[in-house]
Structure formats: C-alpha cells, structure tokens
C-alpha cells in the first residue's frame, strides 16, 4: 500500500539547501520514491499554519520510505538538510 512522507521545511541557508535539492532526487529513485509536491505555493484553508515549504514524497510502502530515510545514499543529503533547515517529517500510510 502506498505511503507518503509529508515534510514541512523552514530553510535558513537557501544557498546550501540548493545542494540538498540537487542530491535528493537520485536517492528517492533508488527506493522507488517520487515527489508529489516539491515546494509549491501553499494557501491555508483552516487553522494557524503558515509553512515556508511543503514537500510530499510517495513510496510503495511505509517500509520502503523508512529504508530511504535510513539509507546510506540519503545520509549526505539528510545532513545538509538538517544543517540548513528546520524540518518536521512524518510518514503516513495511504489508502
């Protein structure tokens, strides 16, 4: 069953974050993942939520998403993201 990684990102070093954006697509492909949303414009419909950047990733399963997140191939990119941005990230099973 499909799984989605939902990410809220507040970037504080935009220049270095660009390197993260370059590295990430190949890491996703290695785990059959893909971007569904990648930083598009947001509009709050309810609540007090003003995210800077939203990313949604799709994987075949929750397990595959976790394998990607824990993988050696993603580690370099993850370190850059964690250094250049504040991130909230969840994985949720699709229907």
Rosetta silent file (secondary structure, phi, psi, omega in degrees, C-alpha in Angstrom):
SEQUENCE: XXXXXXXXXXXXXXXXXXXXXXXXXXXXXXXXXXXXXXXXXXXXXXXXXXXXXXXXXXXXXXXXXXXXXXXXXXXXXXXXXXXXXXXXXXXXXXX
SCORE:     score description
SCORE:     0.000 S_00000001
   1 L     0.000  137.663 -177.466    0.000    0.000    0.000 S_00000001
   2 L   -57.290  152.065  176.657    1.352    3.451   -0.909 S_00000001
   3 E  -134.330  149.725 -178.335    2.976    5.604    1.743 S_00000001
   4 E  -125.970  133.232  172.254    3.568    9.330    1.848 S_00000001
   5 E   -99.863  121.531 -178.182    6.302   11.282    3.573 S_00000001
   6 E  -111.074  127.567 -171.703    4.990   14.739    4.438 S_00000001
   7 E  -129.239  132.016  170.140    7.595   17.368    5.221 S_00000001
   8 E  -111.431  123.929 -173.923    7.378   20.937    6.489 S_00000001
   9 E  -124.890  133.310  170.560   10.650   22.786    5.957 S_00000001
  10 E  -116.921  104.073 -175.349   11.841   26.211    7.114 S_00000001
  11 E   -82.484  131.414  175.841   15.080   26.895    5.244 S_00000001
  12 L  -115.186   -6.989  173.253   17.594   29.220    6.896 S_00000001
  13 L  -133.565   85.443 -173.508   20.511   28.734    4.457 S_00000001
  14 H   -63.940  -35.878 -177.792   18.981   28.851    0.988 S_00000001
  15 H   -63.407  -50.599 -179.356   22.300   28.698   -0.862 S_00000001
  16 H   -71.063  -30.403  178.964   23.454   25.444    0.756 S_00000001
  17 H   -61.978  -27.717  177.271   19.919   23.998    0.684 S_00000001
  18 H   -59.276  -34.206  176.734   20.143   24.081   -3.124 S_00000001
  19 H   -64.723  -40.858  176.331   22.776   21.324   -2.860 S_00000001
  20 H   -58.599  -45.276 -178.624   20.290   19.217   -0.886 S_00000001
  21 H   -62.477  -31.374  178.480   17.687   19.733   -3.625 S_00000001
  22 H   -73.916  -36.201 -175.608   20.176   18.506   -6.239 S_00000001
  23 H   -78.586  -31.173 -168.560   21.120   15.358   -4.313 S_00000001
  24 H   -66.036  -42.189 -176.110   17.679   14.181   -3.224 S_00000001
  25 H   -54.437  -41.782 -179.568   16.009   13.025   -6.500 S_00000001
  26 H   -66.517  -33.752  178.857   18.528   10.223   -7.121 S_00000001
  27 H   -68.568  -37.894  177.341   18.132    8.979   -3.546 S_00000001
  28 H   -64.243  -47.026 -178.108   14.358    8.796   -3.976 S_00000001
  29 H   -58.425  -35.660 -179.523   14.635    6.940   -7.271 S_00000001
  30 L   -64.405  -19.232 -179.785   16.868    4.327   -5.635 S_00000001
  31 L  -119.277   23.571  177.851   13.950    3.452   -3.316 S_00000001
  32 L    60.297   29.686  178.158   11.138    3.778   -5.883 S_00000001
  33 L   -98.789  161.663  178.435   10.127    7.118   -4.377 S_00000001
  34 E  -152.295  156.711  174.799    8.933   10.228   -6.147 S_00000001
  35 E   -76.773  135.331  170.047    7.956   13.811   -5.462 S_00000001
  36 E  -105.907  -40.199  175.527    4.241   14.554   -5.339 S_00000001
  37 E  -133.975  135.769  179.444    4.715   18.094   -4.017 S_00000001
  38 E  -139.678   75.077  173.493    8.023   19.934   -4.029 S_00000001
  39 L    77.362   22.781  178.577    7.772   23.387   -2.506 S_00000001
  40 L   -68.683  167.714  179.338    4.728   24.645   -4.388 S_00000001
  41 L   -63.743  137.343  178.810    2.732   27.637   -3.230 S_00000001
  42 L  -113.537  156.640  175.057    0.524   26.943   -0.207 S_00000001
  43 L  -140.448  122.059 -179.000   -2.705   28.510    0.996 S_00000001
  44 L   -75.038  125.788  178.223   -4.023   27.924    4.496 S_00000001
  45 L   -98.484  -31.520  178.368   -7.648   26.829    4.491 S_00000001
  46 L  -148.148  151.158  173.664   -8.044   26.217    8.245 S_00000001
  47 L    80.181  179.814 -178.970   -6.071   26.776   11.398 S_00000001
  48 L  -103.297   78.677 -176.518   -2.968   28.771   12.181 S_00000001
  49 L  -134.926  115.622  179.024   -0.486   27.180    9.805 S_00000001
  50 L  -127.460   72.249 -177.265    1.891   29.201    7.639 S_00000001
  51 L   -68.904  146.539  174.746    4.508   26.746    6.366 S_00000001
  52 L   -74.477  -45.268 -174.567    7.539   28.032    4.487 S_00000001
  53 E  -149.963  133.413  176.579    7.891   24.938    2.300 S_00000001
  54 E  -119.016  135.619  175.212    5.919   21.693    1.983 S_00000001
  55 E  -129.556  136.724  174.808    7.226   18.535    0.331 S_00000001
  56 E  -126.496  127.081  179.226    5.269   15.307   -0.172 S_00000001
  57 E  -113.640  146.567  177.021    7.014   12.119   -1.268 S_00000001
  58 E  -117.806  134.572  176.150    5.347    8.909   -2.392 S_00000001
  59 E  -128.255  166.059  179.978    6.753    5.411   -1.845 S_00000001
  60 L   -68.664  -34.068 -178.710    5.347    1.963   -2.498 S_00000001
  61 L  -148.689  164.308  174.115    5.169    1.159    1.236 S_00000001
  62 H   -61.081  -41.101 -179.168    5.913    2.662    4.650 S_00000001
  63 H   -59.664  -41.617 -179.703    8.809    0.225    4.936 S_00000001
  64 H   -66.596  -37.892  177.282   10.314    1.488    1.668 S_00000001
  65 H   -62.628  -42.820  179.377   10.008    5.099    2.866 S_00000001
  66 H   -67.816  -37.498  176.136   11.824    4.226    6.082 S_00000001
  67 H   -59.589  -43.436  177.115   14.518    2.370    4.151 S_00000001
  68 H   -60.183  -51.606 -175.227   15.098    5.540    2.106 S_00000001
  69 H   -60.768  -35.478 -179.190   15.239    7.784    5.173 S_00000001
  70 H   -90.359    0.239 -172.063   17.702    5.451    6.921 S_00000001
  71 L   -75.389  153.702  175.154   19.794    4.716    3.834 S_00000001
  72 H   -64.425  -37.650 -177.652   23.458    5.426    3.332 S_00000001
  73 H   -65.285  -30.327  179.527   22.696    7.012   -0.047 S_00000001
  74 H   -87.285  -15.946 -173.596   20.389    9.609    1.568 S_00000001
  75 H   -55.287  -46.441 -178.484   22.694   10.352    4.520 S_00000001
  76 H   -59.311  -47.064  179.487   24.782   13.040    2.756 S_00000001
  77 H   -64.641  -43.340 -178.427   21.677   14.915    1.630 S_00000001
  78 H   -59.567  -42.243  179.181   19.983   14.496    5.022 S_00000001
  79 H   -60.945  -41.911  177.904   22.975   16.018    6.830 S_00000001
  80 H   -62.853  -47.294 -179.904   22.824   19.052    4.531 S_00000001
  81 H   -60.081  -45.281 -178.007   19.071   19.441    5.100 S_00000001
  82 H   -66.104  -27.548  178.491   19.400   19.157    8.845 S_00000001
  83 H   -80.530  -29.164 -170.854   22.176   21.770    8.838 S_00000001
  84 H  -106.999   -3.849 -174.995   20.379   24.248    6.579 S_00000001
  85 E  -154.182  156.898  169.215   16.735   23.942    7.634 S_00000001
  86 E   -96.009  130.673 -172.831   14.323   23.142   10.438 S_00000001
  87 E  -130.843  140.280  166.351   12.224   20.159    9.406 S_00000001
  88 E  -117.247  131.690 -174.964    9.118   18.320   10.569 S_00000001
  89 E  -143.257  132.557  175.509    8.646   14.992    8.775 S_00000001
  90 E  -131.560  159.838  170.315    6.102   12.196    9.068 S_00000001
  91 E  -119.223  137.678 -178.971    5.300    9.057    7.115 S_00000001
  92 E  -135.969  139.241  178.441    1.674    8.047    6.639 S_00000001
  93 E   -76.945  134.783  177.961    0.150    5.002    5.011 S_00000001
  94 L   -80.655  179.842  179.169   -2.086    5.718    2.044 S_00000001
  95 L  -111.790    0.000    0.000   -5.433    4.123    1.280 S_00000001
